[in-house]
PDB file of C-alpha atoms in Angstrom:
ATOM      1  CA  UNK C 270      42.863  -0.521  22.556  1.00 32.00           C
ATOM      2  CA  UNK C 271      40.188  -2.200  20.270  1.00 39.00           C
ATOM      3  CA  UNK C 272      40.335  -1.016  16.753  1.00 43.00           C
ATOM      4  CA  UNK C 273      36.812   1.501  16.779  1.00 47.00           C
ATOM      5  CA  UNK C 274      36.589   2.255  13.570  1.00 76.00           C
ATOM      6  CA  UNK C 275      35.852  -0.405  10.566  1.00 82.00           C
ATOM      7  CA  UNK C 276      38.557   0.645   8.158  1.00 85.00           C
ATOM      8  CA  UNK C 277      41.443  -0.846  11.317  1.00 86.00           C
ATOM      9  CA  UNK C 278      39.779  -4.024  10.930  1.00 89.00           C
ATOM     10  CA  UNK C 279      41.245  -3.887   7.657  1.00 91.00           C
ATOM     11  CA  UNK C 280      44.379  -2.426   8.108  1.00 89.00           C
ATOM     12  CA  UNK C 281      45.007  -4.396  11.319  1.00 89.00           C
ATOM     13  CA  UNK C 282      43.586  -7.391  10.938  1.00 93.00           C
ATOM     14  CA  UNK C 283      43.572  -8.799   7.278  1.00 95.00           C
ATOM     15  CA  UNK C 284      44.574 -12.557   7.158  1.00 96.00           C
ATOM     16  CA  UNK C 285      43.614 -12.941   3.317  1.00 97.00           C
ATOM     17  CA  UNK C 286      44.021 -10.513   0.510  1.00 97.00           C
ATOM     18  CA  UNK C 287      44.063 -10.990  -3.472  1.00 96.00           C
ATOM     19  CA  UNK C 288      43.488  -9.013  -6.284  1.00 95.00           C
ATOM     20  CA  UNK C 289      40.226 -10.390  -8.241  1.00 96.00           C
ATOM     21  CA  UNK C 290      38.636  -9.024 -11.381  1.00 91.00           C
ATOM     22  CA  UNK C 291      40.102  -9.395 -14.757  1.00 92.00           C
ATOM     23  CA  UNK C 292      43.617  -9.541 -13.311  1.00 94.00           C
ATOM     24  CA  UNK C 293      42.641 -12.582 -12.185  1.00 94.00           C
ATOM     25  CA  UNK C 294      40.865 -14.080 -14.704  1.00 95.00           C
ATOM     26  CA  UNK C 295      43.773 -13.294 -17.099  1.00 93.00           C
ATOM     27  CA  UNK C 296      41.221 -10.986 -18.538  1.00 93.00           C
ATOM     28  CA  UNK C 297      42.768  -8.061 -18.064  1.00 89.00           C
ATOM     29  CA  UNK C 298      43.692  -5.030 -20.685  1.00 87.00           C
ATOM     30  CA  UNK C 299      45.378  -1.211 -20.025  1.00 81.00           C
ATOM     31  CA  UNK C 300      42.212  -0.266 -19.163  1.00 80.00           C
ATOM     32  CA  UNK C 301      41.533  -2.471 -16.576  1.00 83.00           C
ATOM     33  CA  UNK C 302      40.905  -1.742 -12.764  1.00 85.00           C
ATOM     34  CA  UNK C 303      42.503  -3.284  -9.808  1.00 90.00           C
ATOM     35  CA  UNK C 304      39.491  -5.334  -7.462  1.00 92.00           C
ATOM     36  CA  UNK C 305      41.010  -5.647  -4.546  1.00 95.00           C
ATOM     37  CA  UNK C 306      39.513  -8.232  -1.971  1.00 96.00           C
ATOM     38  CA  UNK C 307      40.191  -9.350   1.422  1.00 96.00           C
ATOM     39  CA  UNK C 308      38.854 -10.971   4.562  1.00 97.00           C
ATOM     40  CA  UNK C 309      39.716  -9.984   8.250  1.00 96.00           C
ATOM     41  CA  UNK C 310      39.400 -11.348  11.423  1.00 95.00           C
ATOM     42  CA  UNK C 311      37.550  -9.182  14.507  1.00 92.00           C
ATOM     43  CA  UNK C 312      38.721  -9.363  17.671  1.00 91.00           C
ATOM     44  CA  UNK C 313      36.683 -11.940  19.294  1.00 91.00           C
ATOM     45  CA  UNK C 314      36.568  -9.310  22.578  1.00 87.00           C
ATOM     46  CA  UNK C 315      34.572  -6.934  19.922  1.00 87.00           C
ATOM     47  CA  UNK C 316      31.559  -9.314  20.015  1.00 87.00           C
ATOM     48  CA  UNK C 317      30.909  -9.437  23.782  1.00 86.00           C
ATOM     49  CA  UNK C 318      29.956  -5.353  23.196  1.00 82.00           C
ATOM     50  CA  UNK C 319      26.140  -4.502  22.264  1.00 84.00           C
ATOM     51  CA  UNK C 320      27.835  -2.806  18.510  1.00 84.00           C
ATOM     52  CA  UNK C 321      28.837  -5.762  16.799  1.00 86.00           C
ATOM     53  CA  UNK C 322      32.000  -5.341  14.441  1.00 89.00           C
ATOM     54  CA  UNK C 323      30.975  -5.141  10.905  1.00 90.00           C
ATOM     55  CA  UNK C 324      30.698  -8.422   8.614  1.00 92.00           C
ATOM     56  CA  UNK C 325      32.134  -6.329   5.623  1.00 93.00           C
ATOM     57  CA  UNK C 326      34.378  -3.310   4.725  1.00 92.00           C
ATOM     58  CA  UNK C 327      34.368  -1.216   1.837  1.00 89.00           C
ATOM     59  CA  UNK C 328      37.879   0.553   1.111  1.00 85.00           C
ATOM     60  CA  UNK C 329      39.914   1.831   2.447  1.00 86.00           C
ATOM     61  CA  UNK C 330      41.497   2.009  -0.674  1.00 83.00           C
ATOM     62  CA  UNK C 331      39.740   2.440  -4.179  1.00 84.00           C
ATOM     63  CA  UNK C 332      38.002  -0.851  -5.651  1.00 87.00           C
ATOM     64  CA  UNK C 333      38.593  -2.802  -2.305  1.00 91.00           C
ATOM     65  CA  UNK C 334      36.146  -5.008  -0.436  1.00 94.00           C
ATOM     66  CA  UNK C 335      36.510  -7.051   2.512  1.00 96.00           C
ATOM     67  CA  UNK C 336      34.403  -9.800   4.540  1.00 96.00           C
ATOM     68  CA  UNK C 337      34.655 -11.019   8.386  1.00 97.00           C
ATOM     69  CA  UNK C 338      35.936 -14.269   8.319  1.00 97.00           C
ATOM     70  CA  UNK C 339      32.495 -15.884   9.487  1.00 97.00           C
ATOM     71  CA  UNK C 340      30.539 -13.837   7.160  1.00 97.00           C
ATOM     72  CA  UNK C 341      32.900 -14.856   4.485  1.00 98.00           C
ATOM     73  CA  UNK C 342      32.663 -18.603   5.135  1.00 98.00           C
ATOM     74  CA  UNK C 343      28.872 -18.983   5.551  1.00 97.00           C
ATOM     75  CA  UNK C 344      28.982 -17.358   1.815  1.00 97.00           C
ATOM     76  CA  UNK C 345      31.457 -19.695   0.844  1.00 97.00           C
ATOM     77  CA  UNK C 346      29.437 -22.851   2.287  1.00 97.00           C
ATOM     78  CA  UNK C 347      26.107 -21.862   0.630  1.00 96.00           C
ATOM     79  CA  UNK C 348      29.047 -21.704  -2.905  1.00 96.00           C
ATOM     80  CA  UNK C 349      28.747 -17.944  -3.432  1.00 96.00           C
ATOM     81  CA  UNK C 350      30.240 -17.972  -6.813  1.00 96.00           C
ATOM     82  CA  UNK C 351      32.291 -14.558  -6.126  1.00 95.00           C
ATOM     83  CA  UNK C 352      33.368 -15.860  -2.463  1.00 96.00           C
ATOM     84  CA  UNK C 353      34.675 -18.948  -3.909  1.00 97.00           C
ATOM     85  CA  UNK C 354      36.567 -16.989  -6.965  1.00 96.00           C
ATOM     86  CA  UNK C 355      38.262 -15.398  -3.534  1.00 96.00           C
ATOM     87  CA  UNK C 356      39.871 -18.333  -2.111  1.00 96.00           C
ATOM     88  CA  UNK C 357      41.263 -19.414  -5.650  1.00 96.00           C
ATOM     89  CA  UNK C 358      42.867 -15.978  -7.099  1.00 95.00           C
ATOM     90  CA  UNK C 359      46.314 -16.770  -8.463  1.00 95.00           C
ATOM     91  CA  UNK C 360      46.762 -13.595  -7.313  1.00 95.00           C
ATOM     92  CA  UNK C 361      47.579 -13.144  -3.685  1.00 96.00           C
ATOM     93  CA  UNK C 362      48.588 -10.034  -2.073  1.00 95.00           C
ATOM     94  CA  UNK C 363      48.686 -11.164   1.885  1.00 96.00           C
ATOM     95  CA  UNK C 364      48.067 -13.864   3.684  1.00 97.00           C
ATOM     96  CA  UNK C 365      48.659 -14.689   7.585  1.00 96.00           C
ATOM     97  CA  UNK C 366      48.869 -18.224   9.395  1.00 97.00           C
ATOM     98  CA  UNK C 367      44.807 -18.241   9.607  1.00 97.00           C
ATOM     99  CA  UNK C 368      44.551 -17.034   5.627  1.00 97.00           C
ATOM    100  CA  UNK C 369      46.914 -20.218   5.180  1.00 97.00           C
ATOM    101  CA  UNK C 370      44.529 -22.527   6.900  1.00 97.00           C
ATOM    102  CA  UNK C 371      41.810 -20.814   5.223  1.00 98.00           C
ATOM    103  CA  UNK C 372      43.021 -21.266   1.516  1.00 97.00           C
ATOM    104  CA  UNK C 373      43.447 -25.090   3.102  1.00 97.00           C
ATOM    105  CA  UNK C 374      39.706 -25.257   3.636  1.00 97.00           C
ATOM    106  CA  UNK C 375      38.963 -24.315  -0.579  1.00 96.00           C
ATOM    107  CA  UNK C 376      37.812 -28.116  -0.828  1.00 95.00           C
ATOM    108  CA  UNK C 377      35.407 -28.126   2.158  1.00 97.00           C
ATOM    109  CA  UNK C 378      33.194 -25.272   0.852  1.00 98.00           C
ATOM    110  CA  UNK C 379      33.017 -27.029  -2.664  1.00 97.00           C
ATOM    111  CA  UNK C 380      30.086 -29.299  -3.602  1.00 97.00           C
ATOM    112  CA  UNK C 381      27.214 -30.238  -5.598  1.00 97.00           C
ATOM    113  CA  UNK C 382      25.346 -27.367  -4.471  1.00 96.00           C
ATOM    114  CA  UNK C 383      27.381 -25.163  -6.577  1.00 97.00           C
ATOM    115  CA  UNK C 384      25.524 -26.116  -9.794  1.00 97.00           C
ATOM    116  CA  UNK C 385      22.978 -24.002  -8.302  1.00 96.00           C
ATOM    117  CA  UNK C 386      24.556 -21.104  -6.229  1.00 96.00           C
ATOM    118  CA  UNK C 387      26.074 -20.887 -10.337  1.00 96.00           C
ATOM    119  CA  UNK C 388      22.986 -21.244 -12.250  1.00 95.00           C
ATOM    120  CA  UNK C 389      20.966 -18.598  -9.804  1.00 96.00           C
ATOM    121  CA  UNK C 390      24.159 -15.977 -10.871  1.00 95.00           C
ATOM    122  CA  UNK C 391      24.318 -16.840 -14.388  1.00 95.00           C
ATOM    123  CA  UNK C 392      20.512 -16.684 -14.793  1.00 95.00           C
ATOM    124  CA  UNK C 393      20.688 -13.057 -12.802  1.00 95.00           C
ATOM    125  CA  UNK C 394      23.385 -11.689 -14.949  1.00 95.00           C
ATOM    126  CA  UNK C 395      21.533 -13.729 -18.132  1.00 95.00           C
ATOM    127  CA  UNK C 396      18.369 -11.369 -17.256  1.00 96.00           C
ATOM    128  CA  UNK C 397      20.308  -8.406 -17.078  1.00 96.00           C
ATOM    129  CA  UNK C 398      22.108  -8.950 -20.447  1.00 96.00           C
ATOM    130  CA  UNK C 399      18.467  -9.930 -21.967  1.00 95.00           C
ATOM    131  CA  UNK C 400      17.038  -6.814 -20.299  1.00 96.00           C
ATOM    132  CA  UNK C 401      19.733  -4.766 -22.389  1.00 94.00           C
ATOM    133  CA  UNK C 402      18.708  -6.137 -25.313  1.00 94.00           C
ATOM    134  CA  UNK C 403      15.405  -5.550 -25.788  1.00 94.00           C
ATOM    135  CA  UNK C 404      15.917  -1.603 -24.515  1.00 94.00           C
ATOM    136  CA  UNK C 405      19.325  -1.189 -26.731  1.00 93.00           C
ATOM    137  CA  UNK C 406      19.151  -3.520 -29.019  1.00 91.00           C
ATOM    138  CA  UNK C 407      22.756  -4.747 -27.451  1.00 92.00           C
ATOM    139  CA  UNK C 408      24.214  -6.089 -24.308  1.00 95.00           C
ATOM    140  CA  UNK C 409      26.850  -5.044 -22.263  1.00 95.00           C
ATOM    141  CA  UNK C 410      29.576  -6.715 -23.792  1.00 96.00           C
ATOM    142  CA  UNK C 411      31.648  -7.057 -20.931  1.00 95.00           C
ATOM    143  CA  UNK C 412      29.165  -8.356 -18.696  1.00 96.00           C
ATOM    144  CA  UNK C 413      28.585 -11.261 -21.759  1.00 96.00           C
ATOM    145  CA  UNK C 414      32.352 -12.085 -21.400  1.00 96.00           C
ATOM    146  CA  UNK C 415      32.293 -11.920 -18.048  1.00 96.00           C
ATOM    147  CA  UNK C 416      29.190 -14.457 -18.386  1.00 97.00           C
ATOM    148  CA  UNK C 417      30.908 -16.790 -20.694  1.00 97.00           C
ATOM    149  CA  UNK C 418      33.752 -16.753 -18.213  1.00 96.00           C
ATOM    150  CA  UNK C 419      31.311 -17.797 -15.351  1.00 96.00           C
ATOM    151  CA  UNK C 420      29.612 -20.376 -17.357  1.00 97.00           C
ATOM    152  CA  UNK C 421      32.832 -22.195 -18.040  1.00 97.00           C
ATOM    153  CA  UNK C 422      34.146 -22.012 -14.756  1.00 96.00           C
ATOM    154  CA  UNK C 423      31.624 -23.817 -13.437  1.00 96.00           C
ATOM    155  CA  UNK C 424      31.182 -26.336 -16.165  1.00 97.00           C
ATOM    156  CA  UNK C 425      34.859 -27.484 -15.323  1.00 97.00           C
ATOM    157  CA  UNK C 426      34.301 -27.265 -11.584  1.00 97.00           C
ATOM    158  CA  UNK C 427      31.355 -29.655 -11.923  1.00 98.00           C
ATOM    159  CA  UNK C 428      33.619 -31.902 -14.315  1.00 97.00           C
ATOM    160  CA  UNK C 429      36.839 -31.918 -12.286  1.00 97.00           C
ATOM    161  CA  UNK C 430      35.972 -31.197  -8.941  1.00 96.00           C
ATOM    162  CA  UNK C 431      38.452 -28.096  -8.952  1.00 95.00           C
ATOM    163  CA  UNK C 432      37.887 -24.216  -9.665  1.00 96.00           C
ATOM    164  CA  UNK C 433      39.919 -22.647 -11.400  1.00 93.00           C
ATOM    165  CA  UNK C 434      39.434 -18.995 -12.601  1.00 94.00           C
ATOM    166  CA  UNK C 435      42.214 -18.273 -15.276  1.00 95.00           C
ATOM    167  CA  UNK C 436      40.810 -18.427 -18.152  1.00 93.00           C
ATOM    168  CA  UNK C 437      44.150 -19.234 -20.142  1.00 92.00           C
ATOM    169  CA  UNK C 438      43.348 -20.579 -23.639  1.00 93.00           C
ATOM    170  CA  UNK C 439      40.214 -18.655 -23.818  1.00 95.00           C
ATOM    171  CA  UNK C 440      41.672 -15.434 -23.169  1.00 96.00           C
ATOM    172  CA  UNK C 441      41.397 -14.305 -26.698  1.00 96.00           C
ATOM    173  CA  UNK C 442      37.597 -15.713 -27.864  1.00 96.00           C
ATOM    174  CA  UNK C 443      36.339 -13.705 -24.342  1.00 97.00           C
ATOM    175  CA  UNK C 444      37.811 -10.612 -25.201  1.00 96.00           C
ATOM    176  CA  UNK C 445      36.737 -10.466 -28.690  1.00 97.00           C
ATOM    177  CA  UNK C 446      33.424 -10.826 -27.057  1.00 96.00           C
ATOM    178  CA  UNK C 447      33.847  -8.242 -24.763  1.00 96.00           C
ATOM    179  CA  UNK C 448      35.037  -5.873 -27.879  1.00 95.00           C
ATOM    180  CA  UNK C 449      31.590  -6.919 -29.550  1.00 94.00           C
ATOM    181  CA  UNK C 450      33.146  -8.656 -32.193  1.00 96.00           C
ATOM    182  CA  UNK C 451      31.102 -11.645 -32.229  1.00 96.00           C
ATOM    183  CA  UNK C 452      26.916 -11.580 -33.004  1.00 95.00           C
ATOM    184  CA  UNK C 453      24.733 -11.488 -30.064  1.00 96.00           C
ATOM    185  CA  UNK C 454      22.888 -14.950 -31.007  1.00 95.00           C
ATOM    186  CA  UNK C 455      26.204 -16.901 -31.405  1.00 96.00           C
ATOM    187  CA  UNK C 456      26.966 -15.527 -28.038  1.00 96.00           C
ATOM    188  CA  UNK C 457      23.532 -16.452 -26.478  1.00 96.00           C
ATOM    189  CA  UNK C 458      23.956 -19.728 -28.193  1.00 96.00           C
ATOM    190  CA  UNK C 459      27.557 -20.936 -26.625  1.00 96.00           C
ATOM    191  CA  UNK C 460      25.902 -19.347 -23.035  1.00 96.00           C
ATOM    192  CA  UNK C 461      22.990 -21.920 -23.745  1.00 96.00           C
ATOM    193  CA  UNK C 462      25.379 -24.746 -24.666  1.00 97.00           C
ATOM    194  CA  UNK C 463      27.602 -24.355 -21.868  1.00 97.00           C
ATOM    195  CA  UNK C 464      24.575 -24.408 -19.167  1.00 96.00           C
ATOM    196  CA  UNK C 465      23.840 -27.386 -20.631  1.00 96.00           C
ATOM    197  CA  UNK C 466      27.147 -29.120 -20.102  1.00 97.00           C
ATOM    198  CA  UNK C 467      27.231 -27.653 -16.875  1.00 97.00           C
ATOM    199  CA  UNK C 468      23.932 -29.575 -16.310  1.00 96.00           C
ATOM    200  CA  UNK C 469      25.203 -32.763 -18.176  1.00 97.00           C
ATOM    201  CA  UNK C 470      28.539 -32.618 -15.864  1.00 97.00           C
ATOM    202  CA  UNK C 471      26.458 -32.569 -12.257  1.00 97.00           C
ATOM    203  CA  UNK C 472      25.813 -35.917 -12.762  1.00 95.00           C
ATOM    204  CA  UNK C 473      28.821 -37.229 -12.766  1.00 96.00           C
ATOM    205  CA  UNK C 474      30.773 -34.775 -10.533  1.00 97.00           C
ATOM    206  CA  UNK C 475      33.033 -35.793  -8.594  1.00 97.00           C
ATOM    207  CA  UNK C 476      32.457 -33.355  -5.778  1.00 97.00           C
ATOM    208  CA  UNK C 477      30.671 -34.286  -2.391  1.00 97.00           C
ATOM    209  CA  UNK C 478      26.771 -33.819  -1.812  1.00 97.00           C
ATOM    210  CA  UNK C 479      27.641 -30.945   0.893  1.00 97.00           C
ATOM    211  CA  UNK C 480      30.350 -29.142   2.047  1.00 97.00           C
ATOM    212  CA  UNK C 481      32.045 -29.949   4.938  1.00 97.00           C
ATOM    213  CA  UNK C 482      30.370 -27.818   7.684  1.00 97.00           C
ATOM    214  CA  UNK C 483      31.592 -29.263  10.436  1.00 97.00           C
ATOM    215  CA  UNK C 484      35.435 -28.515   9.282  1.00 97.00           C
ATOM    216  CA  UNK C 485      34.496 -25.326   8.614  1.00 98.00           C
ATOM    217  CA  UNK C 486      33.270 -24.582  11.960  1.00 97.00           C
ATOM    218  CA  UNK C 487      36.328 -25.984  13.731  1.00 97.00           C
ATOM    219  CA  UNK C 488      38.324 -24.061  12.161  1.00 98.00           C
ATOM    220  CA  UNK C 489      35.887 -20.847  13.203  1.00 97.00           C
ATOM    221  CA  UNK C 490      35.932 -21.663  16.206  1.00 96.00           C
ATOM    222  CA  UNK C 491      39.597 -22.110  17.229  1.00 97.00           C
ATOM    223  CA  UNK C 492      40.566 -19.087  15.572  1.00 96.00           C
ATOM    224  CA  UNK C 493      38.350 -16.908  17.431  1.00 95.00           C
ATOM    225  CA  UNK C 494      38.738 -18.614  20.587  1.00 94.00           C
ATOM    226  CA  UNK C 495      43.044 -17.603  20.053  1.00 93.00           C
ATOM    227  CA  UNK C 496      41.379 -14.512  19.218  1.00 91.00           C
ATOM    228  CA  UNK C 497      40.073 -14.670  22.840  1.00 89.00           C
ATOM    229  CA  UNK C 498      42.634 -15.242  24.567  1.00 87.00           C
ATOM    230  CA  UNK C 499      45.184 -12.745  23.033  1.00 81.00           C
ATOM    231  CA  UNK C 500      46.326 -10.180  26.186  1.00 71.00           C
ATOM    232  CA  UNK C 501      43.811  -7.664  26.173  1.00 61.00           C
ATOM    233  CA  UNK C 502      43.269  -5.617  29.573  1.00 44.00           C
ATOM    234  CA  UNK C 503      40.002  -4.657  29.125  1.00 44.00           C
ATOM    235  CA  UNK C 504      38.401  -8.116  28.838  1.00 52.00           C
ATOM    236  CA  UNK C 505      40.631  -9.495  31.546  1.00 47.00           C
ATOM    237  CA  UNK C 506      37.186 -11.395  33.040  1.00 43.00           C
ATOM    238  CA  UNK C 507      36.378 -12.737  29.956  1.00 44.00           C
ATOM    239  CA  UNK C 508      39.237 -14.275  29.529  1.00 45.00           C
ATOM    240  CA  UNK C 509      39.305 -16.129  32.429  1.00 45.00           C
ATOM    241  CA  UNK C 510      35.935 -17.299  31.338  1.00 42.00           C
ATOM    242  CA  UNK C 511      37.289 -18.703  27.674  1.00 43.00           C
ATOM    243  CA  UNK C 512      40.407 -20.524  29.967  1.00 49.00           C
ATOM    244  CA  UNK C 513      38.193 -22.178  32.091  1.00 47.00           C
ATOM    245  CA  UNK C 514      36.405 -23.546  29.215  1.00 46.00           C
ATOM    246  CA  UNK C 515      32.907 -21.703  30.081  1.00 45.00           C
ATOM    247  CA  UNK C 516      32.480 -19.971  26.544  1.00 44.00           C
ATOM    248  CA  UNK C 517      31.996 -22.147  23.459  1.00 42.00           C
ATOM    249  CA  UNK C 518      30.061 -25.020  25.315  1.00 42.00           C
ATOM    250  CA  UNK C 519      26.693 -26.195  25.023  1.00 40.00           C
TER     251      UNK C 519
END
């Protein structure tokens, strides 16, 4: 029977998981939480009913999130900072055949465009810290570090034409901002400086104008079309429409 409730999505039909968050920034402290993130793939039989199956799932477990595989890539094609992050956590805590093909697609959702799916987050999460500011006279300190951390990323992205999100050498500047160890305007200052060299870097990046869409969708495709065709009794019509090549064509 087809999985009715969203949590057996999930449970049943993860192909990706990692643990994000400061874990795997190389951020992380006894204190810290464990973000859990994931991205499943519905039955392709769920579509054809009027109730569509979710495009995301919070839980089941504490500080877990997952995304429907097409939901997931069209926020990794417009370079969703966090979606991105996803596909390159060190930290990987299951992956299936399609999460292997998936994690082979990290270099078609990367681009040029990511200067500004970046700068729109950083300038967000800038306001926020500025809006702290005036009302407390400080910011949230984590959220700066967390900033800093963004910021940097995505200079070296733009310069290399790879993400990486460990922080490694930085580890130990970042946290003593996130203690509040280090003066508010020589924080603001390195943000402003590394925008900058984000900005300087785009024009010499060597990543492509635009992601590679149409790779993207092949791979959507197929997968729900083997999705299709799995044995299912209840859809034993439809079926016989995906074999004879009826469904998918235009």
């Amino acid at each position: 029977m087809l999985p009715e409730h969203a949590e057996d999505l999930v449970r049943d039909h993860t192909v990706y998981a990692c643990v994000m968050g400061s874990r795997a920034f190389g951020l992380a402290t006894g204190a810290s939480d464990t973000d859990r993130r994931g991205v499943f793939l519905a039955p392709t039989a769920l579509f054809w009913r009027f109730q569509k199956p979710p495009t995301h799932v919070e839980g089941p477990g504490e500080e877990q999130f997952s995304w429907e595989l097409e939901r997931f890539c069209e926020l990794a094609l417009r370079g969703n900072p966090n979606i991105l992050e996803c596909l390159h956590s060190p930290l990987v805590e299951r992956v299936d055949d399609t999460g292997r093909e998936l994690l082979s697609l990290r270099g078609a959702f990367l681009s040029r465009q990511v200067y500004g799916s970046f700068s729109r987050y950083a300038l967000g999460q800038r306001r926020k810290l500025d809006a702290d500011v005036r009302t407390t006279g400080a910011p949230r300190w984590k959220h700066a570090m967390h900033l800093l951390r963004l910021l940097i990323s995505a200079r070296d992205l733009l310069r290399t034409g790879e993400l990486r999100i460990e922080v490694g050498e930085e580890r130990a500047a970042l946290l003593a901002v996130k203690r509040g160890e280090v003066p508010w305007a020589e924080v603001e200052a390195r943000m402003v400086r590394l925008a900058a060299q984000a900005e300087e870097a785009l024009h010499r990046t060597p990543l492509p104008p635009e992601p590679d869409h149409a790779r993207v969708a092949d791979f959507l495709f197929r997968v729900r079309r083997a999705s299709a065709l799995q044995p299912d009794p209840y859809h034993e019509v439809v079926q016989g429409v995906v074999r004879g090549g009826r469904v998918g064509q235009g």
